[in-house]
Amino acid sequence: MPRQGNTTDMLIVGGGVTALSIAYHCARADIDVILLGPDAETAAAPAARPVRTYQPGKVHNSELTVRSLADYRAFTPAGGADLVLSDVGWLVVPNGRREAAELERELTAQRAAGVELEPLTADRARAYNPWLDPAGDGSAIWCPQSYLLDVDKVMRGYAAGAREHGARLLTGHTVTGLDAKSGRVTTARGEFAAETVVLAAEAGSGELAASAGLELPLWAQSAELFRTDPVLADGELDVPFTVHPATGLKTLGAGRSFLVGLERISRRQDMRDVWFKEAAGELATRYPKLKDVGLHTVWTGTVDVTPARTACIGRASGVHERIFVAAGYTGQDLGQAPATGRIIRDLYLGRSPGVDLTPFALSPSAPK
């Protein structure tokens, strides 16, 4: 039964897909939940976003995404709504034999986690993506489990499901203080008290944790997405998501142009011009036909990142044991939100989540 006023078993700070998933799964388990979000749940949700099951070099991330996609395929909160807009596949192109060997060595573990993978020769890789360097002689890996999801349906589904099971979703609350010892959370509109506080406010989770004396290895980093000038006179590019793990270059055919991204992890705030030049340089190297094509910004924002490129998921210890954390997804929040909701629920109830949480530890870790 829901508690009265501003007290609760679990208070979740955050309004994104991860926070809503936690609210849904925990409320469904009869945990009294209050979620404090700064804005309406779906106000800033994009129409669609891709989810990639295969996370090269990060089997633990792949496992969470596989578990999550199973939930999305039978999305109970939205009455079984079909969230998958399209199956687009995912092509991973290693840089040189050393990286290719590293990816090949983990194929067994990735498959054991539920990832479908097919090693390709260079010729077969170019059959999937004819724009790749024709002189390249390296192998590649194809994963058919890359999907475009309807984010609006996900957000609305989790919000409606959480409310149906008694969760109180309160928007317009900006958290200004957190007392780890008492479980008190201060906002400009009042104070709340909870047995457990879950920080799922993306990069803001790090700042709130720090205010309570808990240092987390996550921060907000600028991110940018580019679009090339049109490279076809007519028609549309039939090119799948393609990633080059060693350099972080990512491309996708979109209409007559390419969408281009470059994954970089740095605490520095003045790297935008550097990364733009690196993106252009990598694009010219991997796709010689695009050497002189223009690049234009189509989206800028921030992503909550960690040096290990793996989220912080779990419960703090000692004087911070009231605090749970689910943040630092480095852009993988949509793909891991359903599994995260279940993990936080199980940890709160004292049950095993069935997932090795060692890679998701809250303590600082070295970049990988």
XYZ file of C-alpha atoms in Angstrom:
368
model
C 0.000 0.000 0.000
C 1.407 3.451 -0.901
C 2.725 5.496 1.977
C 1.313 8.905 2.750
C 2.741 12.293 1.823
C 6.367 12.609 0.817
C 7.612 9.361 2.356
C 8.208 6.165 0.411
C 10.099 2.877 0.247
C 11.977 3.897 -2.891
C 12.563 7.346 -4.313
C 13.889 7.446 -7.880
C 15.603 10.571 -9.168
C 15.368 10.838 -12.954
C 12.841 11.058 -15.746
C 14.411 9.042 -18.566
C 13.792 5.520 -19.790
C 15.989 3.905 -17.128
C 14.252 5.708 -14.265
C 10.820 4.804 -15.665
C 11.805 1.147 -16.102
C 12.951 0.984 -12.482
C 9.717 2.623 -11.321
C 7.641 0.134 -13.297
C 9.453 -3.036 -12.232
C 9.664 -2.012 -8.588
C 6.050 -0.835 -8.314
C 4.942 -4.075 -9.935
C 6.793 -5.902 -7.122
C 4.673 -4.004 -4.537
C 7.445 -1.583 -3.608
C 6.102 1.871 -2.818
C 7.731 4.186 -5.369
C 8.005 7.926 -5.906
C 9.794 9.140 -9.029
C 11.020 12.722 -9.140
C 11.546 13.938 -12.691
C 12.446 17.440 -13.839
C 10.059 17.392 -16.821
C 7.177 15.440 -18.277
C 8.187 11.846 -18.992
C 7.971 12.052 -22.765
C 8.627 15.725 -23.437
C 12.126 15.271 -24.832
C 11.832 11.717 -26.134
C 12.992 11.297 -29.756
C 10.704 9.465 -32.155
C 13.034 6.493 -32.572
C 16.468 5.312 -31.513
C 18.626 2.332 -32.450
C 19.536 -0.472 -30.056
C 22.528 -2.689 -30.781
C 22.710 -6.047 -29.053
C 26.357 -6.739 -29.875
C 28.776 -4.677 -27.771
C 32.301 -5.540 -29.010
C 34.705 -6.169 -26.147
C 31.905 -5.824 -23.571
C 30.130 -9.158 -23.198
C 28.460 -7.969 -19.981
C 26.878 -5.057 -21.871
C 25.718 -7.409 -24.609
C 24.049 -9.632 -22.013
C 22.013 -6.765 -20.568
C 20.904 -5.673 -24.029
C 19.864 -9.205 -25.023
C 17.772 -9.452 -21.862
C 16.241 -6.052 -22.536
C 15.336 -6.776 -26.141
C 13.435 -9.864 -25.031
C 11.347 -7.537 -22.840
C 10.801 -5.105 -25.689
C 9.590 -7.885 -27.977
C 6.777 -8.642 -25.516
C 6.376 -5.227 -23.924
C 3.868 -5.818 -21.127
C 3.686 -2.183 -19.940
C 2.326 -1.106 -23.329
C 0.001 -4.063 -23.729
C 2.344 -5.936 -26.045
C 2.843 -2.958 -28.352
C 5.153 -3.537 -31.276
C 8.066 -1.265 -30.444
C 10.442 -2.463 -33.137
C 10.166 -0.161 -36.140
C 12.754 -2.023 -38.213
C 15.515 -4.601 -38.010
C 18.610 -2.972 -39.464
C 21.545 -5.183 -38.503
C 24.972 -4.161 -37.278
C 28.336 -4.496 -39.052
C 31.510 -4.428 -36.947
C 34.748 -3.810 -38.843
C 37.957 -4.321 -36.827
C 41.100 -2.351 -37.565
C 43.814 -4.842 -38.408
C 44.467 -8.455 -37.525
C 45.118 -7.859 -33.834
C 41.719 -6.364 -33.160
C 40.078 -8.945 -35.411
C 41.683 -11.720 -33.347
C 40.491 -10.115 -30.101
C 36.907 -9.968 -31.340
C 37.108 -13.524 -32.647
C 38.324 -14.798 -29.265
C 35.195 -13.496 -27.537
C 32.704 -14.876 -30.069
C 31.916 -17.892 -27.885
C 31.219 -15.740 -24.835
C 29.120 -13.294 -26.865
C 27.038 -16.116 -28.289
C 26.611 -17.619 -24.815
C 25.153 -14.237 -23.782
C 22.570 -14.583 -26.555
C 24.189 -12.527 -29.310
C 23.818 -13.761 -32.888
C 27.088 -13.259 -34.757
C 28.420 -14.209 -38.179
C 32.114 -13.734 -39.091
C 32.547 -12.290 -42.582
C 35.340 -12.139 -45.096
C 36.335 -8.711 -46.418
C 34.384 -9.346 -49.622
C 31.225 -10.287 -47.720
C 31.609 -7.252 -45.476
C 31.694 -5.022 -48.551
C 28.573 -6.782 -49.825
C 26.786 -5.446 -46.725
C 28.452 -2.042 -46.978
C 29.809 -1.344 -50.498
C 31.218 2.015 -49.342
C 33.957 0.424 -47.254
C 37.537 0.808 -48.461
C 37.811 -1.520 -51.482
C 41.488 -2.047 -50.697
C 40.744 -3.304 -47.202
C 41.544 -6.949 -46.645
C 40.303 -7.441 -43.082
C 37.423 -9.510 -41.809
C 34.246 -8.240 -40.160
C 31.402 -9.462 -37.968
C 27.713 -9.212 -38.759
C 25.029 -9.080 -36.044
C 21.387 -9.084 -37.199
C 20.191 -7.933 -33.742
C 20.161 -4.192 -34.248
C 16.763 -2.569 -33.997
C 15.097 0.810 -34.310
C 12.767 1.266 -31.330
C 9.782 3.568 -30.838
C 11.010 5.543 -27.817
C 7.704 7.334 -27.285
C 5.877 4.033 -26.817
C 8.573 2.797 -24.433
C 8.401 5.905 -22.243
C 4.622 6.092 -22.216
C 4.318 2.364 -21.590
C 6.619 2.394 -18.570
C 4.978 5.531 -17.157
C 1.464 4.113 -17.508
C 2.513 0.724 -16.123
C 4.248 2.269 -13.125
C 1.189 4.375 -12.276
C -1.105 1.381 -12.697
C 0.871 -0.412 -9.980
C 0.784 2.534 -7.615
C 3.954 4.487 -8.363
C 3.733 8.242 -7.947
C 5.471 9.994 -10.844
C 6.051 13.630 -9.939
C 7.412 15.976 -12.585
C 8.817 19.453 -12.232
C 11.021 18.482 -9.285
C 14.684 19.429 -9.448
C 16.632 17.711 -6.677
C 18.938 20.080 -4.802
C 20.189 17.922 -1.938
C 20.626 14.341 -0.767
C 21.351 13.061 2.756
C 22.650 9.507 2.472
C 22.310 8.769 6.190
C 18.625 9.686 6.546
C 17.443 9.109 3.006
C 16.129 12.655 2.767
C 15.972 14.331 -0.625
C 15.492 18.072 -0.970
C 13.838 19.790 -3.912
C 12.755 23.367 -4.563
C 9.170 22.200 -4.034
C 9.609 20.266 -0.791
C 11.457 17.494 1.016
C 11.057 13.738 0.607
C 12.133 10.811 2.788
C 12.817 7.294 1.536
C 14.203 3.985 2.710
C 16.146 3.813 -0.549
C 17.156 6.487 -3.063
C 17.882 5.444 -6.661
C 20.018 7.825 -8.715
C 18.939 7.364 -12.340
C 19.324 10.964 -13.488
C 22.005 10.319 -16.104
C 25.049 12.546 -15.531
C 23.218 14.407 -12.779
C 23.495 11.239 -10.721
C 27.205 11.852 -10.285
C 26.666 15.363 -8.959
C 23.976 14.245 -6.519
C 26.091 11.357 -5.289
C 29.042 13.684 -4.771
C 26.855 16.029 -2.701
C 26.290 13.079 -0.356
C 29.989 12.167 -0.265
C 29.784 9.310 -2.761
C 32.190 9.646 -5.681
C 31.089 7.935 -8.886
C 33.195 7.486 -12.055
C 30.739 9.208 -14.387
C 30.302 12.613 -15.971
C 28.429 14.455 -18.705
C 30.229 14.543 -22.026
C 29.313 16.455 -25.161
C 28.213 14.295 -28.067
C 27.557 15.157 -31.685
C 26.023 13.523 -34.739
C 26.881 14.579 -38.279
C 25.262 14.184 -41.677
C 27.228 14.134 -44.914
C 26.277 16.014 -48.025
C 24.103 13.835 -50.284
C 26.236 11.128 -51.890
C 23.517 9.823 -54.234
C 21.704 11.771 -56.936
C 18.492 9.917 -56.148
C 17.270 6.896 -54.239
C 18.302 5.954 -50.688
C 21.459 4.452 -49.215
C 20.950 0.842 -48.224
C 23.813 0.727 -45.715
C 23.540 -0.840 -42.246
C 24.927 0.522 -39.011
C 28.671 0.093 -39.309
C 31.144 0.569 -36.473
C 34.927 0.582 -36.365
C 35.625 -0.192 -32.667
C 39.280 0.843 -32.595
C 38.516 4.367 -33.784
C 34.935 4.771 -32.564
C 33.674 5.711 -36.029
C 30.006 4.854 -36.636
C 28.028 5.300 -39.852
C 24.515 4.653 -41.087
C 22.847 5.251 -44.429
C 20.036 7.800 -44.081
C 18.274 8.845 -47.241
C 20.883 10.042 -49.747
C 23.427 10.821 -47.007
C 25.364 9.143 -44.227
C 24.886 9.780 -40.533
C 28.303 9.843 -38.871
C 29.273 9.636 -35.205
C 32.555 9.308 -33.354
C 32.749 7.783 -29.871
C 35.339 9.440 -27.675
C 35.738 9.435 -23.888
C 37.401 12.417 -22.228
C 36.865 14.656 -19.208
C 38.047 17.654 -21.202
C 35.374 20.108 -22.301
C 37.180 21.626 -25.300
C 37.364 18.624 -27.619
C 34.571 19.394 -30.081
C 36.792 20.813 -32.848
C 39.333 18.049 -32.348
C 36.701 15.336 -32.621
C 35.151 16.933 -35.713
C 38.525 16.784 -37.475
C 39.055 13.201 -36.310
C 35.612 12.174 -37.543
C 36.312 13.666 -40.967
C 39.738 12.019 -41.083
C 38.454 8.588 -40.061
C 35.595 8.826 -42.548
C 38.032 9.552 -45.374
C 40.261 6.653 -44.307
C 37.544 4.031 -43.962
C 35.400 5.309 -46.848
C 37.674 6.726 -49.582
C 34.693 7.758 -51.722
C 33.675 10.137 -48.930
C 37.085 11.816 -48.639
C 35.939 15.285 -49.705
C 32.291 15.106 -48.685
C 30.958 17.845 -46.408
C 29.980 17.083 -42.800
C 27.246 19.005 -41.025
C 26.049 18.851 -37.432
C 22.500 17.497 -37.053
C 22.434 16.898 -33.298
C 24.427 17.942 -30.242
C 23.820 17.009 -26.641
C 25.373 15.301 -23.660
C 25.775 11.666 -22.751
C 26.476 10.300 -19.272
C 29.694 8.312 -19.616
C 32.149 6.293 -17.543
C 35.825 5.603 -18.293
C 35.022 1.900 -18.738
C 32.117 2.659 -21.133
C 29.928 0.549 -18.871
C 27.127 1.823 -16.649
C 27.294 2.039 -12.873
C 24.533 -0.250 -11.633
C 24.208 -1.375 -8.049
C 23.963 -0.480 -4.395
C 26.493 1.636 -2.540
C 27.994 0.388 0.700
C 28.741 1.630 4.183
C 27.219 4.989 5.077
C 25.815 5.189 1.527
C 23.920 1.888 1.609
C 20.596 3.664 1.103
C 21.763 4.768 -2.343
C 21.312 2.723 -5.503
C 22.790 3.916 -8.806
C 21.776 3.311 -12.436
C 23.669 5.797 -14.616
C 26.653 6.222 -16.927
C 25.308 4.181 -19.836
C 27.473 5.917 -22.464
C 24.542 6.052 -24.868
C 23.269 2.522 -24.161
C 20.469 3.458 -21.744
C 17.597 2.485 -24.062
C 19.138 -0.902 -24.771
C 19.721 -1.718 -21.108
C 16.766 -0.042 -19.343
C 14.484 -3.110 -19.021
C 17.256 -5.277 -17.560
C 18.296 -2.458 -15.235
C 14.773 -2.133 -13.855
C 14.759 -5.810 -12.971
C 18.240 -5.637 -11.422
C 17.389 -2.728 -9.115
C 14.157 -4.469 -8.109
C 15.974 -7.682 -7.223
C 18.745 -5.921 -5.323
C 16.186 -4.005 -3.268
C 14.309 -7.227 -2.455
C 17.542 -9.011 -1.512
C 17.354 -11.402 -4.458
C 20.042 -12.389 -6.916
C 19.547 -10.490 -10.194
C 20.981 -13.392 -12.164
C 23.642 -11.096 -13.624
C 27.274 -10.697 -12.623
C 27.367 -7.048 -11.550
C 31.145 -6.913 -11.085
C 31.712 -5.010 -14.383
C 29.044 -2.484 -13.320
C 30.630 -1.700 -9.949
C 30.230 1.830 -8.593
C 33.930 2.228 -7.838
C 36.205 4.068 -10.303
C 37.814 1.923 -12.994
C 40.441 2.458 -15.634
C 39.438 3.290 -19.218
C 38.973 0.289 -21.485
